[in-house]
Coordinates of C-alpha atoms in Angstrom, one line a residue:
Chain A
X19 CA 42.0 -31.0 -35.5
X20 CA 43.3 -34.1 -33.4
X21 CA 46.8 -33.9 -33.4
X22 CA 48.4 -37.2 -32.6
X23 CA 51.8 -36.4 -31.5
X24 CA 55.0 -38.8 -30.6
X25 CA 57.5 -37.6 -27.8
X26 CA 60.5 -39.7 -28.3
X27 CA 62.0 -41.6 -26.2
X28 CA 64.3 -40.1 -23.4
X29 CA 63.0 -36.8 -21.7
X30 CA 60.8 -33.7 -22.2
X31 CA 63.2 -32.2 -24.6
X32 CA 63.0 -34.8 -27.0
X33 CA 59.6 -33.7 -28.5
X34 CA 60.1 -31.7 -32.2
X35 CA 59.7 -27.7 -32.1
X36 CA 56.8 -28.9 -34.3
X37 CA 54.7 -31.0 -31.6
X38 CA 55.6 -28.4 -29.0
X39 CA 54.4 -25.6 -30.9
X40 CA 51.2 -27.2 -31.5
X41 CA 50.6 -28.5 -27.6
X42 CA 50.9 -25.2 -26.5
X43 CA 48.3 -24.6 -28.8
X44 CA 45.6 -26.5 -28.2
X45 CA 42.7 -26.7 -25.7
X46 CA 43.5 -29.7 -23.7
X47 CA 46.5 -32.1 -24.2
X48 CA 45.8 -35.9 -23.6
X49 CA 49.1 -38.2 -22.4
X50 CA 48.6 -42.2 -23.4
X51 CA 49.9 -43.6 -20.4
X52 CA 49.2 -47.8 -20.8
X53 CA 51.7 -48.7 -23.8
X54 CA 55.7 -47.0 -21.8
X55 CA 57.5 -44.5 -20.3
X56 CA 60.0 -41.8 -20.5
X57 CA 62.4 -41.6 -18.0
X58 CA 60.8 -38.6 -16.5
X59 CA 57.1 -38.6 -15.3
X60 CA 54.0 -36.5 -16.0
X61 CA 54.6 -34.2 -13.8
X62 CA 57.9 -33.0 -15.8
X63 CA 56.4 -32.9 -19.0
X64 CA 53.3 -30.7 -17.6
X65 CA 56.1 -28.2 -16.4
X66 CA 58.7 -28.0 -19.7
X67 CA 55.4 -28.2 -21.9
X68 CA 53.6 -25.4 -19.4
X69 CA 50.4 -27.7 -20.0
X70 CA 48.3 -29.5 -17.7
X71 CA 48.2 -33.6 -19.0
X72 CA 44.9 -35.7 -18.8
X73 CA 46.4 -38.9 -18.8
X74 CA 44.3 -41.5 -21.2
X75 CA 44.8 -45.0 -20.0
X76 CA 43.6 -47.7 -21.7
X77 CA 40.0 -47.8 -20.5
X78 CA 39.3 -44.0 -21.4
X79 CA 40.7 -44.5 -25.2
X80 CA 38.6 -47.8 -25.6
X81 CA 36.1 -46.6 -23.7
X82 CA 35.3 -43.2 -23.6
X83 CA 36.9 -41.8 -26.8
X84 CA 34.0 -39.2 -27.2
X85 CA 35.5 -37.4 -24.5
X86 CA 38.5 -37.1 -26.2
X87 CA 37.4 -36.1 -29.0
X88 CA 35.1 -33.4 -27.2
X89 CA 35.2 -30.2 -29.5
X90 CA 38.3 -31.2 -31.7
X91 CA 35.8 -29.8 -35.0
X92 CA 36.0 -26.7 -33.7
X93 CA 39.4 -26.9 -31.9
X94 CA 42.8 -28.2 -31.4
X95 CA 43.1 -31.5 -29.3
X96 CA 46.7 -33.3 -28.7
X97 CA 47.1 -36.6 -28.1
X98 CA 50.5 -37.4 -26.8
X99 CA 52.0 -40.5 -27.0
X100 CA 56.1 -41.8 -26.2
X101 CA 57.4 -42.7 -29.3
X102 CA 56.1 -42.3 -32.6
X103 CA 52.2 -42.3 -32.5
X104 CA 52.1 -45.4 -34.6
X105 CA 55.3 -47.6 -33.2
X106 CA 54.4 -50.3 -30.9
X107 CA 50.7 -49.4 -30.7
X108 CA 49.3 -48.0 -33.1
X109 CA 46.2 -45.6 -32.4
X110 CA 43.9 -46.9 -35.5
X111 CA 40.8 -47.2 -33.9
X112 CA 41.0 -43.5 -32.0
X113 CA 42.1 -42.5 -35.9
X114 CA 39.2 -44.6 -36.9
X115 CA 36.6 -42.7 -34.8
X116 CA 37.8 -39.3 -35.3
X117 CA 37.2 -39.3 -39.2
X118 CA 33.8 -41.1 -38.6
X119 CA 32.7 -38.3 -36.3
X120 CA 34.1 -35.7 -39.4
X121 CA 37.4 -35.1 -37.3
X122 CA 40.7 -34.2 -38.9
X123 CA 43.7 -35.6 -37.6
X124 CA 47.3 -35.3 -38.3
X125 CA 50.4 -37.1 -36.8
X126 CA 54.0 -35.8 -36.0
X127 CA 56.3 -38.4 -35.8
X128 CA 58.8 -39.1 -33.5
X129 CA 61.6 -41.9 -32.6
X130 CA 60.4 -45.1 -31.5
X131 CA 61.9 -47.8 -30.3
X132 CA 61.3 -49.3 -33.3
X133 CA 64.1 -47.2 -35.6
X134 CA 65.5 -46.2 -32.9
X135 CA 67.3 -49.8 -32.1
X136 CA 69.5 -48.6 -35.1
X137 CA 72.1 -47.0 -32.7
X138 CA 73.5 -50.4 -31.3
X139 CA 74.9 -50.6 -35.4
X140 CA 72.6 -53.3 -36.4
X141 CA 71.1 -52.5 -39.8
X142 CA 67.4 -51.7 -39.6
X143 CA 66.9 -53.0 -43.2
X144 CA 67.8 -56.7 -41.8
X145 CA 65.4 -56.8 -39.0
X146 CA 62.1 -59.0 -39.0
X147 CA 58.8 -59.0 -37.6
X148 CA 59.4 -57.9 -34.2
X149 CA 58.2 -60.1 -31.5
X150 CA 57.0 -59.3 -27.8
X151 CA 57.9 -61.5 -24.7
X152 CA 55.6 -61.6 -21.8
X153 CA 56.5 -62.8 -18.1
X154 CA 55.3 -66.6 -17.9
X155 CA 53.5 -68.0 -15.3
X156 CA 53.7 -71.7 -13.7
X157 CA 50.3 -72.1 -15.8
X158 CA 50.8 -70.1 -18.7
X159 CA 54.1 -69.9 -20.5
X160 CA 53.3 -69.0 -24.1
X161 CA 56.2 -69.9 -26.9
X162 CA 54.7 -68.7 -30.1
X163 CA 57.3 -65.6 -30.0
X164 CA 59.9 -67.9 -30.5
X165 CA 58.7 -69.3 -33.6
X166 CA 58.8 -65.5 -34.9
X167 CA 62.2 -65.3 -33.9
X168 CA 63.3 -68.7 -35.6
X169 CA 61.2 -67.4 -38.8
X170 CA 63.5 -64.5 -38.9
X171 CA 66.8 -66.0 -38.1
X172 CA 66.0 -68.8 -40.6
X173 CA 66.0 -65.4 -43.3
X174 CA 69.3 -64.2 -41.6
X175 CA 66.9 -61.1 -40.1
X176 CA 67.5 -59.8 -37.0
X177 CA 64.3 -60.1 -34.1
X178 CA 64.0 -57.2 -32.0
X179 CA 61.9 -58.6 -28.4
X180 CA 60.3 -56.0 -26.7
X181 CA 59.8 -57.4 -23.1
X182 CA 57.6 -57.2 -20.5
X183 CA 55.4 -54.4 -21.8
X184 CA 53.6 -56.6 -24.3
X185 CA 51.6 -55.0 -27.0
X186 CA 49.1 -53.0 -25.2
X187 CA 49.6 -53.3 -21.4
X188 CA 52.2 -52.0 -19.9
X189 CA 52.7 -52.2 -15.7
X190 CA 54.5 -49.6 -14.4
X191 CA 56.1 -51.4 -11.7
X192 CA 57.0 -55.0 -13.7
X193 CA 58.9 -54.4 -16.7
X194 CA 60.9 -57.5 -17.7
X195 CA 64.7 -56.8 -17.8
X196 CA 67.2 -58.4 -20.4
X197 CA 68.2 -61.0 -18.1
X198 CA 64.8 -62.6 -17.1
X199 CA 64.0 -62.3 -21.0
X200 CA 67.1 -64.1 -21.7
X201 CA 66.7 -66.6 -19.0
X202 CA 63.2 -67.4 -20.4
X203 CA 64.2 -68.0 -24.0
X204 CA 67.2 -70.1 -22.6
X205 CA 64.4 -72.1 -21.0
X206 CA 63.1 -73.3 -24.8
X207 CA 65.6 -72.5 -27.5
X208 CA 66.8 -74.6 -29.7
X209 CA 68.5 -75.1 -33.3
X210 CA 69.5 -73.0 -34.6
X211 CA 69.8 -71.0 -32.1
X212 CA 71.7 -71.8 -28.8
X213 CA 73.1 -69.8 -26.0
X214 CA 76.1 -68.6 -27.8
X215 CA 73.6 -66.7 -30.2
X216 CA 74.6 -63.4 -30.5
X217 CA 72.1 -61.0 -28.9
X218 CA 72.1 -57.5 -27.9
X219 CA 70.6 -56.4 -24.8
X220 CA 69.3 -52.2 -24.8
X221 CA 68.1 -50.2 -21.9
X222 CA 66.8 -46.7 -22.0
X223 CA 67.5 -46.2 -25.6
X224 CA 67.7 -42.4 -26.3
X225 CA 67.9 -41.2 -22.9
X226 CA 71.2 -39.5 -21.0
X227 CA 72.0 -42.8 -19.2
X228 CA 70.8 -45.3 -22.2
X229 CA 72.7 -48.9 -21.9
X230 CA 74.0 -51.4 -24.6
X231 CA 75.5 -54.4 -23.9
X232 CA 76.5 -57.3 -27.3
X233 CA 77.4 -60.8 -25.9
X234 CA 75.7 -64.4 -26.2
X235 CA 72.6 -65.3 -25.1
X236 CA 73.9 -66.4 -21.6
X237 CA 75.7 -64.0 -21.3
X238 CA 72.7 -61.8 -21.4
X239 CA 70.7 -63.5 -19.0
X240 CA 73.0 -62.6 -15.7
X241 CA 74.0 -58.9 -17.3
X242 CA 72.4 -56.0 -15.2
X243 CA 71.7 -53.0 -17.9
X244 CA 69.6 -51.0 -14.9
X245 CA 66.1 -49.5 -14.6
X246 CA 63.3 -49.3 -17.8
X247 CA 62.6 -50.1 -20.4
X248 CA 64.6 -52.9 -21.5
X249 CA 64.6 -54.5 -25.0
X250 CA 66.9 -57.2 -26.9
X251 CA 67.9 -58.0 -29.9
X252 CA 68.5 -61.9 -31.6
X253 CA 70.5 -61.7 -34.4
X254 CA 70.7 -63.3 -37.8
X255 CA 73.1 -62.6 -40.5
X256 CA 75.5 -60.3 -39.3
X257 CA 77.3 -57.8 -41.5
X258 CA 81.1 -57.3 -40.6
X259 CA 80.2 -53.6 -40.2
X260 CA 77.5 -54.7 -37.7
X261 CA 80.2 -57.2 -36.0
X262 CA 82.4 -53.9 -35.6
X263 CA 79.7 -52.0 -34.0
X264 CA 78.8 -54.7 -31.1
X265 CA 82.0 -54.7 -30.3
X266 CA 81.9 -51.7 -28.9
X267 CA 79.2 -52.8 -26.6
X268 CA 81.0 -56.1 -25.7
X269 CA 83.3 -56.9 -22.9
X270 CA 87.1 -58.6 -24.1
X271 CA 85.8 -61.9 -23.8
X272 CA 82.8 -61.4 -25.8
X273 CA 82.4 -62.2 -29.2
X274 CA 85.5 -63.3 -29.0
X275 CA 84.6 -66.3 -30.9
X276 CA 83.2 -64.4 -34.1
X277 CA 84.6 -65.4 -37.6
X278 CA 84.3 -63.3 -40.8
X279 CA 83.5 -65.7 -43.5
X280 CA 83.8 -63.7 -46.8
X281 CA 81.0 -60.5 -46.6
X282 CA 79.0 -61.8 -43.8
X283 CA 78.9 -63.8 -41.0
X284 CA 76.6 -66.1 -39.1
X285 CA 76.7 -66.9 -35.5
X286 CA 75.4 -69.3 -33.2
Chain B
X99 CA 81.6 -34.6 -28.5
X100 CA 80.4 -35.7 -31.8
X101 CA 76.4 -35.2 -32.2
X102 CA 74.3 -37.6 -34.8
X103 CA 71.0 -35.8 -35.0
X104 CA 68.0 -37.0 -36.7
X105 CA 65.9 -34.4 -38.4
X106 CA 62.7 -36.1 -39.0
X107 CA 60.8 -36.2 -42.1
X108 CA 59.1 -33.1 -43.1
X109 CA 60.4 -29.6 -42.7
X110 CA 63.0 -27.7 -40.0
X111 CA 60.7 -27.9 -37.0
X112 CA 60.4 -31.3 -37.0
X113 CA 64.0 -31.3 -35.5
X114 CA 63.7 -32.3 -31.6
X115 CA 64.3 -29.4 -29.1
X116 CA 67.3 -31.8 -27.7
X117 CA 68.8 -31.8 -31.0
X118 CA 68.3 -27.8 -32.1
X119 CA 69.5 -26.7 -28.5
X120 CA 72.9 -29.1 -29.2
X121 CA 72.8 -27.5 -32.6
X122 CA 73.2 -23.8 -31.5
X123 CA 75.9 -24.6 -29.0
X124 CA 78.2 -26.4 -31.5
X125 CA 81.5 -25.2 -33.5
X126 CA 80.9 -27.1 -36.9
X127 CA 77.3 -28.4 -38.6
X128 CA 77.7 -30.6 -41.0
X129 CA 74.5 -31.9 -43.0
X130 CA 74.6 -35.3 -44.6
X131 CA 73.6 -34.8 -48.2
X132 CA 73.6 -37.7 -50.0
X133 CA 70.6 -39.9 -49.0
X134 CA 67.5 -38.1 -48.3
X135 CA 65.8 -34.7 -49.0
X136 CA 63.5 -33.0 -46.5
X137 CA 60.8 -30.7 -48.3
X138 CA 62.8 -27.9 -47.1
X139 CA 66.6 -27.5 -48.5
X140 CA 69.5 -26.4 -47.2
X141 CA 69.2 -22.4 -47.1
X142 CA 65.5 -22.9 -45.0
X143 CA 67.3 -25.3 -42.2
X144 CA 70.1 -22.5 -42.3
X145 CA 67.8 -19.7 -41.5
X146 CA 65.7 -21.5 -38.9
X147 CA 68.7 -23.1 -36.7
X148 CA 70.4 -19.9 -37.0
X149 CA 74.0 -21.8 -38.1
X150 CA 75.6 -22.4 -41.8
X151 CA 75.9 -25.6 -42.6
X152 CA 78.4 -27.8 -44.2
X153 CA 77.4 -30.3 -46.8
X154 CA 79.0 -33.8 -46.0
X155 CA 78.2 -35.6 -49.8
X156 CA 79.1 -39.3 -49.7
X157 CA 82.9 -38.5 -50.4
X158 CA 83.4 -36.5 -48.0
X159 CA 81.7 -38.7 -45.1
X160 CA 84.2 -41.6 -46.7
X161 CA 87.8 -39.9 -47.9
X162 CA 87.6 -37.2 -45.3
X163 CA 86.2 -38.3 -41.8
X164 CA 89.1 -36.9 -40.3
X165 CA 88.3 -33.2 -41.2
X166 CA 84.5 -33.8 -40.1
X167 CA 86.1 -35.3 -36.8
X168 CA 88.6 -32.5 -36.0
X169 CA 88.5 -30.7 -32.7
X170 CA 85.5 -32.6 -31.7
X171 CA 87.4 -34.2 -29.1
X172 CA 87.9 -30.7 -26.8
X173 CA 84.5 -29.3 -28.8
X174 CA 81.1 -29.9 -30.0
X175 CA 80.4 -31.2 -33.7
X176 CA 77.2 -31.9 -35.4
X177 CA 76.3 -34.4 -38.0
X178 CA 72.7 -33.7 -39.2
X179 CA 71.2 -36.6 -41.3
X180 CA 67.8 -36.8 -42.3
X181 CA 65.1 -39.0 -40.7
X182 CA 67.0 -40.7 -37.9
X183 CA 71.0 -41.1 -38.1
X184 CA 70.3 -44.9 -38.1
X185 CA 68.0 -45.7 -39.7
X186 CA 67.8 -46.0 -44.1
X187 CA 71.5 -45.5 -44.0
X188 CA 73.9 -46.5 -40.9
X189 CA 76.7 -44.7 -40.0
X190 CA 78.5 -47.1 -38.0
X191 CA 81.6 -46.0 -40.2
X192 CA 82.4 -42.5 -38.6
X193 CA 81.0 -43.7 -35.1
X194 CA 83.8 -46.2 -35.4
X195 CA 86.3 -43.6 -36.6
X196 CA 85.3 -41.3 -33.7
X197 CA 85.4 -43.9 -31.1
X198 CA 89.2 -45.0 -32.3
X199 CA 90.0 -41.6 -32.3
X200 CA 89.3 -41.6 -28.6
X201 CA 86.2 -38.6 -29.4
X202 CA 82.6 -39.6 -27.2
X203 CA 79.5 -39.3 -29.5
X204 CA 76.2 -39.3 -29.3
X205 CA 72.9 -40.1 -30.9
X206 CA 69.7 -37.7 -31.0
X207 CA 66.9 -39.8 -32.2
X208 CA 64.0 -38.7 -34.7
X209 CA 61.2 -40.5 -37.1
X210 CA 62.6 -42.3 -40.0
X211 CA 60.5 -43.8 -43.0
X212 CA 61.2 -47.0 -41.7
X213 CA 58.7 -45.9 -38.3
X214 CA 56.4 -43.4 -39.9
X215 CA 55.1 -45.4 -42.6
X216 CA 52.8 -46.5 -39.9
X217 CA 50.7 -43.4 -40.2
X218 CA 49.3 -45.6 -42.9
X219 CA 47.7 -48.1 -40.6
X220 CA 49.7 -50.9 -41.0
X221 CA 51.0 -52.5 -38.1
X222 CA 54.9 -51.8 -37.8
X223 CA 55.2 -55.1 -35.7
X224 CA 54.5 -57.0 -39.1
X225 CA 56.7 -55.7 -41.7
X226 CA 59.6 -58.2 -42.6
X227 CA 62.8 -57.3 -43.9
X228 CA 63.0 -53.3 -45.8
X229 CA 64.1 -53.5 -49.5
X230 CA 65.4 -51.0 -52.0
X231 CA 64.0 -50.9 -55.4
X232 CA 66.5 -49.1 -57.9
X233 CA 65.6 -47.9 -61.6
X234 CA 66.6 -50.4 -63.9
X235 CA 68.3 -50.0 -66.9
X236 CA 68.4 -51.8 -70.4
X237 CA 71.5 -54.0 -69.2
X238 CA 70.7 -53.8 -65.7
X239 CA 67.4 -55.1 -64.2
X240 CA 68.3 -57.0 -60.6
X241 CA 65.3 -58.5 -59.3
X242 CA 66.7 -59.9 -56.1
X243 CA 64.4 -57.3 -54.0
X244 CA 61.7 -59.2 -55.3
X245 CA 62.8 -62.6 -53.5
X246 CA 62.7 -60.7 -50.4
X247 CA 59.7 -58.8 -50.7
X248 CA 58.2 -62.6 -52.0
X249 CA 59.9 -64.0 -48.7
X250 CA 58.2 -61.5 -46.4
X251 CA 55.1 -62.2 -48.1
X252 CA 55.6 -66.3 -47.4
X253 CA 55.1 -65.5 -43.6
X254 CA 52.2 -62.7 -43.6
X255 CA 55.2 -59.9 -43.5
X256 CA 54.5 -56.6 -45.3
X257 CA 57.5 -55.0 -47.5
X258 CA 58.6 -51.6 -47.4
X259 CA 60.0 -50.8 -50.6
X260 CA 62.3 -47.6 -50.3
X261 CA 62.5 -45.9 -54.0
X262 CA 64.6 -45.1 -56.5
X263 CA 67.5 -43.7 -53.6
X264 CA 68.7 -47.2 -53.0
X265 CA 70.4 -47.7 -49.9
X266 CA 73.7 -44.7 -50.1
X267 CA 73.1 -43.0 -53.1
X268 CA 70.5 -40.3 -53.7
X269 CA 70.5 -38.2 -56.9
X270 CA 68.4 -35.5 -56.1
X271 CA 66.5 -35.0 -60.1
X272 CA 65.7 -39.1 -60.3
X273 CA 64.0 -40.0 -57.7
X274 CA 61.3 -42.7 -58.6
X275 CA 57.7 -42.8 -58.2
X276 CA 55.7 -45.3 -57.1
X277 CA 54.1 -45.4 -60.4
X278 CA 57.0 -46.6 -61.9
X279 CA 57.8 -48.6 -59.2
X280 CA 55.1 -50.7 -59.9
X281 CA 55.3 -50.8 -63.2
X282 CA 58.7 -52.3 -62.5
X283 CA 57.5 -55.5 -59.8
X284 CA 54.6 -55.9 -62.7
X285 CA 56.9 -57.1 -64.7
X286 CA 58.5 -60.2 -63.0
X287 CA 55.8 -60.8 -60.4
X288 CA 54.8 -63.9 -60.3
X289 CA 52.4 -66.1 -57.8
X290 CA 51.5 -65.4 -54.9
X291 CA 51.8 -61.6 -55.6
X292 CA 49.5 -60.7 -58.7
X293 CA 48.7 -57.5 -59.9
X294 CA 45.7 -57.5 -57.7
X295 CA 48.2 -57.4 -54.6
X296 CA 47.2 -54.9 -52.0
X297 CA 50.0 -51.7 -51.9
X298 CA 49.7 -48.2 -50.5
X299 CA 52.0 -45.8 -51.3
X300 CA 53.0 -43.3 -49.9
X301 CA 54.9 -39.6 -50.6
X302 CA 56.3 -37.1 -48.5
X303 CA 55.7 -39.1 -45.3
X304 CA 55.8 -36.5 -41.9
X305 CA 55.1 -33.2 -44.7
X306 CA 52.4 -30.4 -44.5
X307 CA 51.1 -32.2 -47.8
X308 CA 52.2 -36.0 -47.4
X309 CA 49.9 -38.2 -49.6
X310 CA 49.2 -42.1 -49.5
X311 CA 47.0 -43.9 -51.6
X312 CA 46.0 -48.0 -51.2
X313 CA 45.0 -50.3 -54.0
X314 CA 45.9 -53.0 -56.4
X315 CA 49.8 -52.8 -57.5
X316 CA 48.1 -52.1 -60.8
X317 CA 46.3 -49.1 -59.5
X318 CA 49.7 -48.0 -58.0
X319 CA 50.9 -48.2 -61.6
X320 CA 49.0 -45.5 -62.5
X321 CA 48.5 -43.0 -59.4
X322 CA 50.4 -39.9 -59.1
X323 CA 51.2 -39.0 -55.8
X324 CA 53.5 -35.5 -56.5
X325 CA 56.4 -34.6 -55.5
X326 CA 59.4 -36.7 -53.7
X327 CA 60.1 -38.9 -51.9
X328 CA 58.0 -42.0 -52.6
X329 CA 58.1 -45.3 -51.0
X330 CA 55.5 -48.4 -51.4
X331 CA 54.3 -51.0 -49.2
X332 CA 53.3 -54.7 -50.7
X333 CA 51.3 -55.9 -48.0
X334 CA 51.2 -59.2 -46.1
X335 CA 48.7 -60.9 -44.0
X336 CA 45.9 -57.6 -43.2
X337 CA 44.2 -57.4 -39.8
X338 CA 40.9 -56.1 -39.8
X339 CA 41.7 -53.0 -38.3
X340 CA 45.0 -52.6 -40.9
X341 CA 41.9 -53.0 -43.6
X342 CA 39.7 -50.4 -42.0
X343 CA 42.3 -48.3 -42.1
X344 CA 43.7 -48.7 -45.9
X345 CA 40.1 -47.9 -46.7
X346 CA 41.0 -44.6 -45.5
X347 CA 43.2 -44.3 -48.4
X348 CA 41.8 -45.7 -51.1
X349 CA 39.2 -44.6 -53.3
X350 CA 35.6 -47.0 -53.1
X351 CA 36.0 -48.7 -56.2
X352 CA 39.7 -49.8 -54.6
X353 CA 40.1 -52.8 -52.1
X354 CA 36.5 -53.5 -52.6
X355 CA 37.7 -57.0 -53.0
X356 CA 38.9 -57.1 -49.6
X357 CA 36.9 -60.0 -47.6
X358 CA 37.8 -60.8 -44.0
X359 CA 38.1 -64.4 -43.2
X360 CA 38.0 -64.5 -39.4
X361 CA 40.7 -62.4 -37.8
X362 CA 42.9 -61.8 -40.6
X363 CA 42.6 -61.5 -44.3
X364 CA 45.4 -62.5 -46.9
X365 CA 44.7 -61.0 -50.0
X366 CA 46.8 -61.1 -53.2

């Protein structure tokens, strides 16, 4: 059996009794280390988990998934990924080969950053197609997310931006931080949305020392949330409830300038 | 210190370590009983974290925050909801009650539906906004999920439909099926979504014996997937790879119509 297996997002503990039951249980335990991080390294995990981690970057899972799925007929294989197995990446084409080669597989589920976002009191159930945003170059400074996020807004959905990381590739030591993402998108936005759009700028979501901060777009782009991984939010439509909830991740003067109008509200 | 804790989706052991260790060192447990079910009830989750547990229904969470709230201030209380505690159902109304009662809280993520119904394949990056889909009645037949779901579909976006519980309510004999669920949108869809549609639906998402099944929304009219919870997906623009994996799911007279045209496929 391949057991694809999500560890959360903050630290070692945050695995389920389920997914630690079954890695101490199976003959060798792969780590996906190319899509993010927890806030503790391999080396921690290898000790709470009392397993030693082969860690599977990219290459190896492209490239040399027979390896990894070595013997899992016969036995118990792991693959461990932060997050929910199937949140920002999603491991298709290692599920793909494992029931071509007559491999079973089964996935426990974990937080991602993907439901977990929840927790700055935005309403999952309102969010659209989430969007990455990638660090430009002075030749290369692709715009398409920000048609996503327009798309959305123009539905009253909110966009959640994962930065930096992109899809697939993450680089340990260049994650993108709120404020270069903001500064970026101040760079090329435009009506409907301006820099007084309400955003919501998340660090370390899940973990002991996770960050939230609710304020307008320029606002985000000088605000210093800390160390990886970063993440923000564009609103749309926002609920009263929801307008409650930033507040408590806003400074006096921010937001200051948000109106209820009847059930809902829209901000620019 | 007041503890939301996410249970995950399937049975007690897909609590996190985090959140079971936090359990066992806290004076009141209180489980939120009025949106979800795991597969397990209450008694099972009783005997595995070693606590009694104190049903919070929907009246209580509302008319008597206050008792769920005392003492939390000097010691620890636990609110155990189902899936994530942000994610179907927010509850931004006691975090705001504890905060402006001057108690700290504190979030303990886990998998909700809205991240694990990417088990299925489909890329979590491209579903649009999430919509309920409640039983209709002979005076009662609201079809406004259907704009949204028709919305999504306008910009590639697939829809997860949640069933039968709607957003706060969940009456544990009537939950609905995805079978009837689609017997419901066949009713008043209209162009671009046909009965040929693609769906997958899905049940038990996270459990021992989960099931999903792709096809036509007419094939989901007549499939029987078990027991509850159900949920359905109307799909949007399919990558190849989102194809090769509904194949997974589907039997081989389903989806045979599915062609690829270049890098994506849109199919209705």
């Amino acid at each position: 059996m391949l057991y694809f297996i999500g560890l959360g997002l903050g630290d070692a503990k945050d695995i389920t009794v389920k997914g630690l039951e079954v890695i101490k249980g199976c003959s060798r335990v792969y780590l996906e280390a190319y899509t993010s991080i927890l806030t503790v390294g391999k080396e921690a995990l290898e000790e709470y988990y009392g397993r030693e981690l082969l860690l599977a970057d990219r290459d190896m899972v492209e490239q040399e998934a027979d390896e990894i799925l070595k013997g899992a007929d016969v036995s118990d294989v792991a693959f461990l990924v932060v997050g929910d197995p199937f949140g920002a990446t999603t491991h298709s084409d290692l599920v793909l080969r494992a029931v071509n080669a007559g491999i079973q597989y089964r996935v426990i589920h974990n937080a991602s950053i993907l439901n977990a976002v929840g927790c700055c009191g935005l309403q999952l159930y309102s969010f659209g197609e989430t969007v990455s945003i990638v660090f430009w170059t002075d030749n290369w400074k692709p715009e398409s997310f920000y048609d996503k996020i327009k798309g959305n807004r123009d539905m009253g959905m909110h966009t959640l931006c994962l930065l930096g990381a992109g899809r697939k590739i993450y680089e340990p030591p260049r994650f993108m931080t709120v404020a270069q993402a903001a500064e970026q998108l101040l760079e090329i936005v435009q009506n409907p949305i301006t820099e007084e759009t309400v955003c919501v700028g998340l660090a370390r979501v899940g973990a002991d020392d996770q960050a939230i901060q609710a304020g307008s777009l320029r606002e985000m782009a000088s605000c210093d949330l800390g160390g990886p991984l970063h993440s923000m939010i564009i609103t749309g439509h926002l609920h009263p409830l929801e307008v409650d909830m930033l507040r408590l991740f806003s400074g006096p003067e921010s937001l200051k300038g948000l109106k209820m109008t009847g059930s809902s509200t829209y901000i620019s």
